[in-house]
PDB file of C-alpha atoms in Angstrom:
ATOM      1  CA  MET A  22      79.191 -41.841  47.662  1.00 87.00           C
ATOM      2  CA  ARG A  23      80.536 -38.392  48.354  1.00 89.00           C
ATOM      3  CA  GLU A  24      81.916 -38.637  51.433  1.00 93.00           C
ATOM      4  CA  LEU A  25      84.517 -40.876  52.585  1.00 97.00           C
ATOM      5  CA  ARG A  26      86.235 -39.466  56.200  1.00 97.00           C
ATOM      6  CA  GLY A  27      84.881 -41.966  59.007  1.00 97.00           C
ATOM      7  CA  LYS A  28      83.632 -44.787  56.488  1.00 98.00           C
ATOM      8  CA  VAL A  29      85.611 -48.528  56.462  1.00 98.00           C
ATOM      9  CA  ALA A  30      87.541 -49.650  53.422  1.00 98.00           C
ATOM     10  CA  VAL A  31      88.300 -53.177  52.658  1.00 98.00           C
ATOM     11  CA  VAL A  32      91.091 -53.592  49.593  1.00 98.00           C
ATOM     12  CA  THR A  33      91.737 -57.594  48.610  1.00 98.00           C
ATOM     13  CA  GLY A  34      95.206 -57.860  46.902  1.00 97.00           C
ATOM     14  CA  GLY A  35      95.805 -55.135  49.116  1.00 98.00           C
ATOM     15  CA  GLY A  36      99.440 -55.657  50.320  1.00 97.00           C
ATOM     16  CA  SER A  37     100.967 -54.522  46.757  1.00 96.00           C
ATOM     17  CA  GLY A  38     100.243 -52.421  43.677  1.00 96.00           C
ATOM     18  CA  ILE A  39      97.027 -50.695  42.908  1.00 97.00           C
ATOM     19  CA  GLY A  40      95.620 -52.592  46.392  1.00 97.00           C
ATOM     20  CA  ALA A  41      98.102 -50.671  48.710  1.00 98.00           C
ATOM     21  CA  ALA A  42      98.470 -47.497  46.958  1.00 98.00           C
ATOM     22  CA  LEU A  43      93.953 -47.920  47.513  1.00 98.00           C
ATOM     23  CA  ALA A  44      94.714 -48.839  51.285  1.00 98.00           C
ATOM     24  CA  ARG A  45      96.589 -45.419  51.292  1.00 98.00           C
ATOM     25  CA  ALA A  46      94.468 -43.510  49.720  1.00 98.00           C
ATOM     26  CA  CYS A  47      91.103 -44.321  51.759  1.00 98.00           C
ATOM     27  CA  ALA A  48      93.072 -44.012  54.700  1.00 98.00           C
ATOM     28  CA  ALA A  49      94.435 -40.191  53.760  1.00 98.00           C
ATOM     29  CA  GLU A  50      90.499 -39.626  53.359  1.00 98.00           C
ATOM     30  CA  GLY A  51      90.050 -40.638  57.090  1.00 98.00           C
ATOM     31  CA  MET A  52      89.020 -44.163  56.407  1.00 98.00           C
ATOM     32  CA  ALA A  53      89.273 -46.709  58.809  1.00 98.00           C
ATOM     33  CA  VAL A  54      91.226 -49.691  56.324  1.00 98.00           C
ATOM     34  CA  VAL A  55      91.293 -53.690  56.154  1.00 98.00           C
ATOM     35  CA  ALA A  56      94.306 -54.633  53.771  1.00 98.00           C
ATOM     36  CA  ALA A  57      93.371 -58.591  52.723  1.00 98.00           C
ATOM     37  CA  ASP A  58      96.380 -60.297  50.576  1.00 98.00           C
ATOM     38  CA  VAL A  59      96.750 -63.811  50.115  1.00 96.00           C
ATOM     39  CA  ASP A  60     100.303 -62.602  51.277  1.00 96.00           C
ATOM     40  CA  LEU A  61      99.623 -61.833  54.887  1.00 97.00           C
ATOM     41  CA  ALA A  62     103.018 -60.185  55.571  1.00 97.00           C
ATOM     42  CA  ALA A  63     102.515 -57.869  52.693  1.00 97.00           C
ATOM     43  CA  ALA A  64      99.035 -56.773  53.983  1.00 98.00           C
ATOM     44  CA  GLU A  65     100.819 -56.615  57.679  1.00 98.00           C
ATOM     45  CA  ALA A  66     103.516 -54.328  56.569  1.00 98.00           C
ATOM     46  CA  VAL A  67     100.582 -52.270  54.760  1.00 98.00           C
ATOM     47  CA  ALA A  68      98.464 -52.180  57.677  1.00 98.00           C
ATOM     48  CA  ARG A  69     101.065 -51.101  60.320  1.00 98.00           C
ATOM     49  CA  GLU A  70     102.433 -48.353  57.995  1.00 98.00           C
ATOM     50  CA  LEU A  71      98.612 -46.977  58.399  1.00 98.00           C
ATOM     51  CA  ARG A  72      98.544 -47.768  62.104  1.00 98.00           C
ATOM     52  CA  ALA A  73     101.510 -45.624  62.064  1.00 98.00           C
ATOM     53  CA  ARG A  74      99.569 -42.518  60.563  1.00 96.00           C
ATOM     54  CA  GLY A  75      97.023 -42.678  63.067  1.00 97.00           C
ATOM     55  CA  THR A  76      94.311 -44.755  60.601  1.00 98.00           C
ATOM     56  CA  ARG A  77      92.369 -47.754  62.256  1.00 98.00           C
ATOM     57  CA  ALA A  78      93.840 -50.667  59.869  1.00 98.00           C
ATOM     58  CA  LEU A  79      93.825 -54.679  59.398  1.00 98.00           C
ATOM     59  CA  ALA A  80      95.466 -57.293  58.048  1.00 98.00           C
ATOM     60  CA  ALA A  81      94.059 -60.431  56.811  1.00 98.00           C
ATOM     61  CA  ALA A  82      95.286 -63.597  55.224  1.00 98.00           C
ATOM     62  CA  VAL A  83      92.403 -63.754  52.228  1.00 98.00           C
ATOM     63  CA  ASP A  84      92.369 -66.143  49.426  1.00 97.00           C
ATOM     64  CA  VAL A  85      89.228 -64.656  47.384  1.00 98.00           C
ATOM     65  CA  ARG A  86      89.156 -68.075  45.489  1.00 97.00           C
ATOM     66  CA  GLU A  87      87.538 -69.458  48.713  1.00 97.00           C
ATOM     67  CA  ARG A  88      84.322 -68.224  49.620  1.00 98.00           C
ATOM     68  CA  PRO A  89      85.229 -69.008  53.415  1.00 98.00           C
ATOM     69  CA  SER A  90      87.938 -67.172  53.360  1.00 97.00           C
ATOM     70  CA  LEU A  91      85.730 -63.910  52.595  1.00 98.00           C
ATOM     71  CA  ASP A  92      82.934 -64.783  54.453  1.00 98.00           C
ATOM     72  CA  ALA A  93      85.321 -64.778  57.645  1.00 98.00           C
ATOM     73  CA  LEU A  94      86.841 -61.395  56.242  1.00 98.00           C
ATOM     74  CA  ALA A  95      83.911 -59.726  56.386  1.00 98.00           C
ATOM     75  CA  ALA A  96      82.785 -60.986  59.898  1.00 98.00           C
ATOM     76  CA  ARG A  97      86.017 -59.829  61.149  1.00 98.00           C
ATOM     77  CA  THR A  98      85.482 -56.398  59.593  1.00 98.00           C
ATOM     78  CA  VAL A  99      81.869 -55.754  60.999  1.00 98.00           C
ATOM     79  CA  ALA A 100      83.069 -57.152  64.413  1.00 98.00           C
ATOM     80  CA  GLU A 101      86.373 -54.562  64.407  1.00 98.00           C
ATOM     81  CA  LEU A 102      85.260 -51.335  62.603  1.00 98.00           C
ATOM     82  CA  GLY A 103      81.358 -52.322  62.692  1.00 97.00           C
ATOM     83  CA  ALA A 104      80.511 -52.157  58.969  1.00 98.00           C
ATOM     84  CA  CYS A 105      82.004 -51.991  55.368  1.00 98.00           C
ATOM     85  CA  HIS A 106      81.291 -49.150  53.233  1.00 98.00           C
ATOM     86  CA  LEU A 107      83.660 -49.119  50.369  1.00 98.00           C
ATOM     87  CA  LEU A 108      84.367 -52.294  49.309  1.00 98.00           C
ATOM     88  CA  CYS A 109      87.428 -53.115  46.566  1.00 98.00           C
ATOM     89  CA  ASN A 110      87.848 -55.987  45.091  1.00 98.00           C
ATOM     90  CA  ASN A 111      91.366 -55.483  43.558  1.00 98.00           C
ATOM     91  CA  ALA A 112      93.080 -58.484  44.196  1.00 97.00           C
ATOM     92  CA  GLY A 113      94.212 -59.793  40.380  1.00 96.00           C
ATOM     93  CA  VAL A 114      96.905 -62.441  38.521  1.00 95.00           C
ATOM     94  CA  VAL A 115      97.793 -62.380  34.980  1.00 94.00           C
ATOM     95  CA  LEU A 116      99.349 -65.564  33.123  1.00 93.00           C
ATOM     96  CA  PHE A 117     101.674 -64.850  29.903  1.00 93.00           C
ATOM     97  CA  ARG A 118     100.512 -67.483  27.707  1.00 93.00           C
ATOM     98  CA  PRO A 119      98.333 -68.073  24.671  1.00 94.00           C
ATOM     99  CA  LEU A 120      95.002 -69.561  24.595  1.00 96.00           C
ATOM    100  CA  ALA A 121      96.138 -72.448  22.900  1.00 95.00           C
ATOM    101  CA  GLU A 122      98.588 -73.350  25.105  1.00 94.00           C
ATOM    102  CA  THR A 123      96.546 -72.785  28.443  1.00 94.00           C
ATOM    103  CA  THR A 124      95.846 -75.559  30.391  1.00 93.00           C
ATOM    104  CA  GLU A 125      92.663 -76.109  32.953  1.00 95.00           C
ATOM    105  CA  ARG A 126      94.842 -75.565  35.698  1.00 95.00           C
ATOM    106  CA  ASP A 127      95.903 -72.329  34.584  1.00 95.00           C
ATOM    107  CA  PHE A 128      91.885 -71.651  33.716  1.00 97.00           C
ATOM    108  CA  ALA A 129      91.167 -72.482  37.285  1.00 97.00           C
ATOM    109  CA  TRP A 130      94.019 -70.034  39.079  1.00 96.00           C
ATOM    110  CA  VAL A 131      93.413 -66.764  36.807  1.00 97.00           C
ATOM    111  CA  LEU A 132      89.322 -67.496  36.608  1.00 98.00           C
ATOM    112  CA  GLY A 133      89.235 -68.315  40.377  1.00 98.00           C
ATOM    113  CA  VAL A 134      90.869 -65.112  41.489  1.00 98.00           C
ATOM    114  CA  ASN A 135      90.085 -62.393  38.874  1.00 98.00           C
ATOM    115  CA  THR A 136      86.304 -63.233  38.360  1.00 98.00           C
ATOM    116  CA  ILE A 137      85.266 -65.393  40.612  1.00 98.00           C
ATOM    117  CA  GLY A 138      86.997 -63.496  43.923  1.00 98.00           C
ATOM    118  CA  VAL A 139      84.894 -60.842  43.074  1.00 98.00           C
ATOM    119  CA  LEU A 140      81.584 -62.744  43.103  1.00 98.00           C
ATOM    120  CA  HIS A 141      83.022 -64.214  46.517  1.00 98.00           C
ATOM    121  CA  GLY A 142      83.586 -60.705  47.583  1.00 98.00           C
ATOM    122  CA  VAL A 143      80.392 -59.209  46.573  1.00 98.00           C
ATOM    123  CA  ALA A 144      78.575 -62.100  48.347  1.00 98.00           C
ATOM    124  CA  ALA A 145      80.434 -61.951  51.272  1.00 98.00           C
ATOM    125  CA  PHE A 146      79.920 -58.078  52.230  1.00 98.00           C
ATOM    126  CA  LEU A 147      76.535 -56.939  50.280  1.00 98.00           C
ATOM    127  CA  PRO A 148      73.910 -58.549  53.250  1.00 98.00           C
ATOM    128  CA  HIS A 149      76.290 -56.432  55.557  1.00 97.00           C
ATOM    129  CA  MET A 150      76.439 -53.360  53.344  1.00 98.00           C
ATOM    130  CA  ARG A 151      72.383 -53.778  53.193  1.00 97.00           C
ATOM    131  CA  ALA A 152      71.884 -54.778  56.634  1.00 96.00           C
ATOM    132  CA  GLN A 153      74.037 -51.326  57.962  1.00 95.00           C
ATOM    133  CA  GLY A 154      72.431 -48.854  55.315  1.00 89.00           C
ATOM    134  CA  GLY A 155      73.767 -45.461  54.315  1.00 92.00           C
ATOM    135  CA  GLU A 156      75.985 -44.754  51.539  1.00 93.00           C
ATOM    136  CA  ALA A 157      78.237 -48.037  50.561  1.00 98.00           C
ATOM    137  CA  HIS A 158      80.196 -48.578  47.370  1.00 98.00           C
ATOM    138  CA  ILE A 159      81.883 -51.135  45.270  1.00 98.00           C
ATOM    139  CA  LEU A 160      84.908 -51.008  43.247  1.00 98.00           C
ATOM    140  CA  ASN A 161      85.985 -53.839  40.953  1.00 98.00           C
ATOM    141  CA  THR A 162      89.064 -53.775  39.754  1.00 98.00           C
ATOM    142  CA  ALA A 163      88.979 -54.815  35.825  1.00 97.00           C
ATOM    143  CA  SER A 164      91.363 -53.730  32.827  1.00 97.00           C
ATOM    144  CA  MET A 165      91.782 -52.381  29.851  1.00 96.00           C
ATOM    145  CA  ALA A 166      92.218 -56.453  29.262  1.00 96.00           C
ATOM    146  CA  GLY A 167      88.381 -56.487  29.724  1.00 97.00           C
ATOM    147  CA  LEU A 168      87.342 -53.483  27.441  1.00 97.00           C
ATOM    148  CA  VAL A 169      89.303 -55.180  24.142  1.00 96.00           C
ATOM    149  CA  ALA A 170      91.590 -57.657  23.451  1.00 95.00           C
ATOM    150  CA  ILE A 171      95.237 -57.079  23.453  1.00 88.00           C
ATOM    151  CA  SER A 172      96.531 -58.737  20.406  1.00 85.00           C
ATOM    152  CA  ALA A 173      99.876 -57.647  21.420  1.00 85.00           C
ATOM    153  CA  MET A 174     100.404 -60.055  24.555  1.00 88.00           C
ATOM    154  CA  PRO A 175      99.457 -63.672  25.576  1.00 93.00           C
ATOM    155  CA  VAL A 176      96.790 -62.601  28.008  1.00 95.00           C
ATOM    156  CA  GLY A 177      94.041 -64.684  26.970  1.00 96.00           C
ATOM    157  CA  ALA A 178      92.873 -66.189  29.800  1.00 97.00           C
ATOM    158  CA  TYR A 179      93.277 -62.793  31.562  1.00 96.00           C
ATOM    159  CA  THR A 180      91.318 -61.574  28.737  1.00 97.00           C
ATOM    160  CA  ALA A 181      88.205 -63.649  29.515  1.00 98.00           C
ATOM    161  CA  SER A 182      88.502 -62.963  33.567  1.00 98.00           C
ATOM    162  CA  LYS A 183      88.332 -59.299  32.853  1.00 98.00           C
ATOM    163  CA  PHE A 184      85.431 -59.429  30.088  1.00 98.00           C
ATOM    164  CA  ALA A 185      83.188 -61.364  32.890  1.00 98.00           C
ATOM    165  CA  VAL A 186      84.164 -58.720  35.516  1.00 98.00           C
ATOM    166  CA  VAL A 187      83.278 -55.761  33.240  1.00 98.00           C
ATOM    167  CA  GLY A 188      79.752 -57.512  32.129  1.00 98.00           C
ATOM    168  CA  TYR A 189      79.103 -58.772  36.130  1.00 98.00           C
ATOM    169  CA  SER A 190      79.766 -55.170  37.334  1.00 98.00           C
ATOM    170  CA  GLU A 191      77.629 -53.586  34.528  1.00 98.00           C
ATOM    171  CA  MET A 192      74.698 -56.088  35.690  1.00 98.00           C
ATOM    172  CA  LEU A 193      75.301 -55.058  39.283  1.00 98.00           C
ATOM    173  CA  ARG A 194      75.435 -51.196  38.776  1.00 98.00           C
ATOM    174  CA  GLU A 195      71.847 -51.855  37.634  1.00 98.00           C
ATOM    175  CA  GLU A 196      70.864 -54.062  40.193  1.00 98.00           C
ATOM    176  CA  LEU A 197      71.923 -52.293  43.537  1.00 98.00           C
ATOM    177  CA  ALA A 198      71.306 -48.828  42.121  1.00 97.00           C
ATOM    178  CA  PRO A 199      67.933 -49.029  43.659  1.00 95.00           C
ATOM    179  CA  ALA A 200      69.310 -49.786  46.797  1.00 95.00           C
ATOM    180  CA  GLY A 201      71.545 -46.693  46.733  1.00 95.00           C
ATOM    181  CA  ILE A 202      74.944 -48.855  46.505  1.00 97.00           C
ATOM    182  CA  GLY A 203      77.681 -47.511  44.256  1.00 98.00           C
ATOM    183  CA  VAL A 204      79.207 -49.805  42.024  1.00 98.00           C
ATOM    184  CA  THR A 205      82.259 -48.928  39.938  1.00 98.00           C
ATOM    185  CA  LEU A 206      84.195 -50.664  37.399  1.00 98.00           C
ATOM    186  CA  LEU A 207      88.173 -49.421  37.519  1.00 98.00           C
ATOM    187  CA  CYS A 208      89.866 -50.427  34.329  1.00 98.00           C
ATOM    188  CA  PRO A 209      93.508 -49.505  34.579  1.00 97.00           C
ATOM    189  CA  GLY A 210      95.901 -49.670  31.561  1.00 94.00           C
ATOM    190  CA  GLY A 211      99.823 -50.428  32.561  1.00 92.00           C
ATOM    191  CA  VAL A 212     100.527 -49.981  35.745  1.00 93.00           C
ATOM    192  CA  ALA A 213     104.055 -50.152  38.215  1.00 91.00           C
ATOM    193  CA  THR A 214     102.832 -53.333  39.790  1.00 90.00           C
ATOM    194  CA  ARG A 215     104.474 -56.905  40.777  1.00 84.00           C
ATOM    195  CA  ILE A 216     100.986 -58.582  38.690  1.00 87.00           C
ATOM    196  CA  GLY A 217     103.435 -59.513  35.868  1.00 84.00           C
ATOM    197  CA  GLU A 218     105.240 -61.869  38.742  1.00 86.00           C
ATOM    198  CA  SER A 219     101.572 -63.296  39.995  1.00 85.00           C
ATOM    199  CA  GLU A 220     103.303 -66.778  39.397  1.00 84.00           C
ATOM    200  CA  ARG A 221     104.661 -66.363  43.165  1.00 87.00           C
ATOM    201  CA  SER A 222     101.049 -66.686  44.662  1.00 86.00           C
ATOM    202  CA  ARG A 223     100.015 -69.531  42.301  1.00 90.00           C
ATOM    203  CA  PRO A 224      98.619 -72.610  44.493  1.00 88.00           C
ATOM    204  CA  PRO A 225     101.083 -75.363  44.273  1.00 87.00           C
ATOM    205  CA  GLU A 226      98.138 -77.826  43.012  1.00 91.00           C
ATOM    206  CA  LEU A 227      97.557 -75.223  40.393  1.00 90.00           C
ATOM    207  CA  ARG A 228     100.843 -74.862  39.169  1.00 88.00           C
ATOM    208  CA  ASP A 229     102.499 -75.992  35.603  1.00 77.00           C
ATOM    209  CA  ALA A 230     105.555 -77.913  35.469  1.00 68.00           C
ATOM    210  CA  ALA A 231     106.924 -75.269  33.378  1.00 71.00           C
ATOM    211  CA  PRO A 232     105.850 -71.885  34.386  1.00 70.00           C
ATOM    212  CA  PRO A 233     104.817 -69.099  31.989  1.00 71.00           C
ATOM    213  CA  PRO A 234     107.428 -66.289  32.409  1.00 69.00           C
ATOM    214  CA  SER A 235     107.371 -63.064  34.468  1.00 69.00           C
ATOM    215  CA  ARG A 236     107.124 -60.000  33.354  1.00 69.00           C
ATOM    216  CA  THR A 237     108.159 -56.438  34.965  1.00 68.00           C
ATOM    217  CA  LEU A 238     106.704 -52.888  34.459  1.00 61.00           C
ATOM    218  CA  ALA A 239     108.166 -49.616  36.148  1.00 56.00           C
ATOM    219  CA  ALA A 240     106.430 -46.608  36.665  1.00 59.00           C
ATOM    220  CA  GLY A 241     108.057 -44.360  34.020  1.00 54.00           C
ATOM    221  CA  ASP A 242     108.221 -46.638  31.182  1.00 62.00           C
ATOM    222  CA  GLU A 243     106.220 -45.532  28.099  1.00 65.00           C
ATOM    223  CA  GLY A 244     102.415 -45.316  29.543  1.00 82.00           C
ATOM    224  CA  ILE A 245     102.954 -47.153  32.928  1.00 89.00           C
ATOM    225  CA  LEU A 246     101.682 -45.039  35.387  1.00 93.00           C
ATOM    226  CA  ALA A 247     102.462 -45.504  39.388  1.00 94.00           C
ATOM    227  CA  PRO A 248      99.710 -46.985  41.314  1.00 96.00           C
ATOM    228  CA  GLU A 249      98.928 -43.891  43.554  1.00 97.00           C
ATOM    229  CA  ALA A 250      97.475 -42.574  40.226  1.00 97.00           C
ATOM    230  CA  VAL A 251      95.251 -45.011  39.719  1.00 97.00           C
ATOM    231  CA  ALA A 252      94.349 -44.928  43.038  1.00 98.00           C
ATOM    232  CA  ALA A 253      93.303 -41.145  42.781  1.00 98.00           C
ATOM    233  CA  CYS A 254      90.775 -41.770  39.806  1.00 98.00           C
ATOM    234  CA  ALA A 255      89.570 -44.881  41.221  1.00 98.00           C
ATOM    235  CA  LEU A 256      88.584 -42.735  44.380  1.00 98.00           C
ATOM    236  CA  ASP A 257      87.199 -40.281  42.015  1.00 98.00           C
ATOM    237  CA  ALA A 258      85.372 -42.353  40.371  1.00 98.00           C
ATOM    238  CA  VAL A 259      83.236 -43.588  43.400  1.00 98.00           C
ATOM    239  CA  ARG A 260      82.810 -40.035  44.677  1.00 97.00           C
ATOM    240  CA  ALA A 261      81.190 -39.411  41.337  1.00 97.00           C
ATOM    241  CA  ASN A 262      79.018 -42.785  41.500  1.00 98.00           C
ATOM    242  CA  ALA A 263      80.636 -42.898  38.175  1.00 98.00           C
ATOM    243  CA  PRO A 264      80.443 -46.297  36.247  1.00 98.00           C
ATOM    244  CA  TYR A 265      83.980 -46.860  34.938  1.00 98.00           C
ATOM    245  CA  ALA A 266      87.170 -45.342  36.119  1.00 98.00           C
ATOM    246  CA  VAL A 267      89.353 -45.352  33.199  1.00 97.00           C
ATOM    247  CA  THR A 268      93.261 -44.299  34.089  1.00 96.00           C
ATOM    248  CA  HIS A 269      94.807 -44.304  30.316  1.00 95.00           C
ATOM    249  CA  PRO A 270      92.516 -42.342  27.720  1.00 95.00           C
ATOM    250  CA  ASP A 271      95.241 -43.193  24.454  1.00 94.00           C
ATOM    251  CA  TRP A 272      93.589 -46.758  25.264  1.00 94.00           C
ATOM    252  CA  TRP A 273      90.448 -45.315  23.707  1.00 96.00           C
ATOM    253  CA  PRO A 274      91.651 -45.911  19.953  1.00 96.00           C
ATOM    254  CA  PHE A 275      91.405 -49.354  20.511  1.00 95.00           C
ATOM    255  CA  VAL A 276      88.177 -49.843  22.492  1.00 96.00           C
ATOM    256  CA  GLU A 277      86.456 -47.454  19.736  1.00 97.00           C
ATOM    257  CA  ALA A 278      87.863 -50.267  16.765  1.00 96.00           C
ATOM    258  CA  ARG A 279      86.013 -53.078  19.073  1.00 96.00           C
ATOM    259  CA  PHE A 280      82.959 -50.755  19.349  1.00 96.00           C
ATOM    260  CA  GLU A 281      83.591 -49.441  15.788  1.00 97.00           C
ATOM    261  CA  ALA A 282      83.239 -53.683  14.396  1.00 97.00           C
ATOM    262  CA  LEU A 283      80.123 -54.103  16.725  1.00 96.00           C
ATOM    263  CA  ARG A 284      78.514 -51.027  14.700  1.00 96.00           C
ATOM    264  CA  ALA A 285      79.278 -52.363  11.846  1.00 96.00           C
ATOM    265  CA  ALA A 286      77.982 -55.852  13.059  1.00 96.00           C
ATOM    266  CA  PHE A 287      74.628 -53.861  13.481  1.00 95.00           C
ATOM    267  CA  ALA A 288      74.266 -51.836  11.225  1.00 95.00           C
ATOM    268  CA  ALA A 289      74.630 -55.221   8.437  1.00 94.00           C
ATOM    269  CA  ALA A 290      72.267 -57.021  10.798  1.00 93.00           C
ATOM    270  CA  GLY A 291      69.447 -53.991   9.593  1.00 84.00           C
ATOM    271  CA  ALA A 292      70.432 -54.298   5.911  1.00 82.00           C
ATOM    272  CA  PRO A 293      68.132 -56.324   3.398  1.00 81.00           C
ATOM    273  CA  GLY A 294      69.178 -59.739   3.436  1.00 71.00           C
ATOM    274  CA  GLY A 295      71.592 -59.427   6.175  1.00 67.00           C
ATOM    275  CA  ALA A 296      69.782 -60.806   9.457  1.00 59.00           C
ATOM    276  CA  ARG A 297      68.391 -64.125   9.702  1.00 55.00           C
ATOM    277  CA  THR A 298      65.799 -65.240  11.917  1.00 48.00           C
ATOM    278  CA  ALA A 299      64.470 -68.755  13.003  1.00 45.00           C
ATOM    279  CA  ALA A 300      61.715 -68.217  10.988  1.00 47.00           C
ATOM    280  CA  SER A 301      63.612 -67.583   8.108  1.00 44.00           C
ATOM    281  CA  PRO A 302      64.066 -70.366   5.163  1.00 41.00           C
TER     282      PRO A 302
END
């Protein structure tokens, strides 16, 4: 989607971090913006800032785990702004807990926001994108943790949720290409956001008696980017209809090692006696 000016962008998780940076970057390109967040006050602050700069901007309270919440957001967006040309499924949470200690409530929360939230966003907005015609694009925020397991951090549930977003987005891109709707997968590494404090937004019914620790990442720390740099990378990828937007090239050796392990497994399967089929004795 090369032309952004005059178009409409919807950003979930738009009240802070990468989402707020995406909202500002879209506004700077001349787009109308909907900042949607589970924290309405944060979304309103972003929208108010954008309106002060002359941008048509709305704020909405949205829990991406709940499909009706996204349906209502889509209906309001179309009613008040006329269309949605760029959908940024960006809302996300992280949990710092080893998989062996991760509870069903943990999984329900992390996968509900990170994975099901993306599915809900697409399901709610895609019919409108198809009906309106013209250029449209979907930007799904995954993570480097969706490309490789990060052994140094206990983020197994987060990793599982982001691997799912990667597979879903890759397949969605193939399915929507004939309709002229692009799909880009945003895979950032460390970014200075409040995602490390995700427990603040966990719904009461999914909380545990002993909450896991929070962690803070700050711009200027080694390898930590400002959200604005991530947003700029994402919009460049949207314009180019690129399948991936990657912000941290220094992560490639870790991703490459994973793919090398897969390559070796395929090579072994092709070796004599390396693969056995159902018909094998």
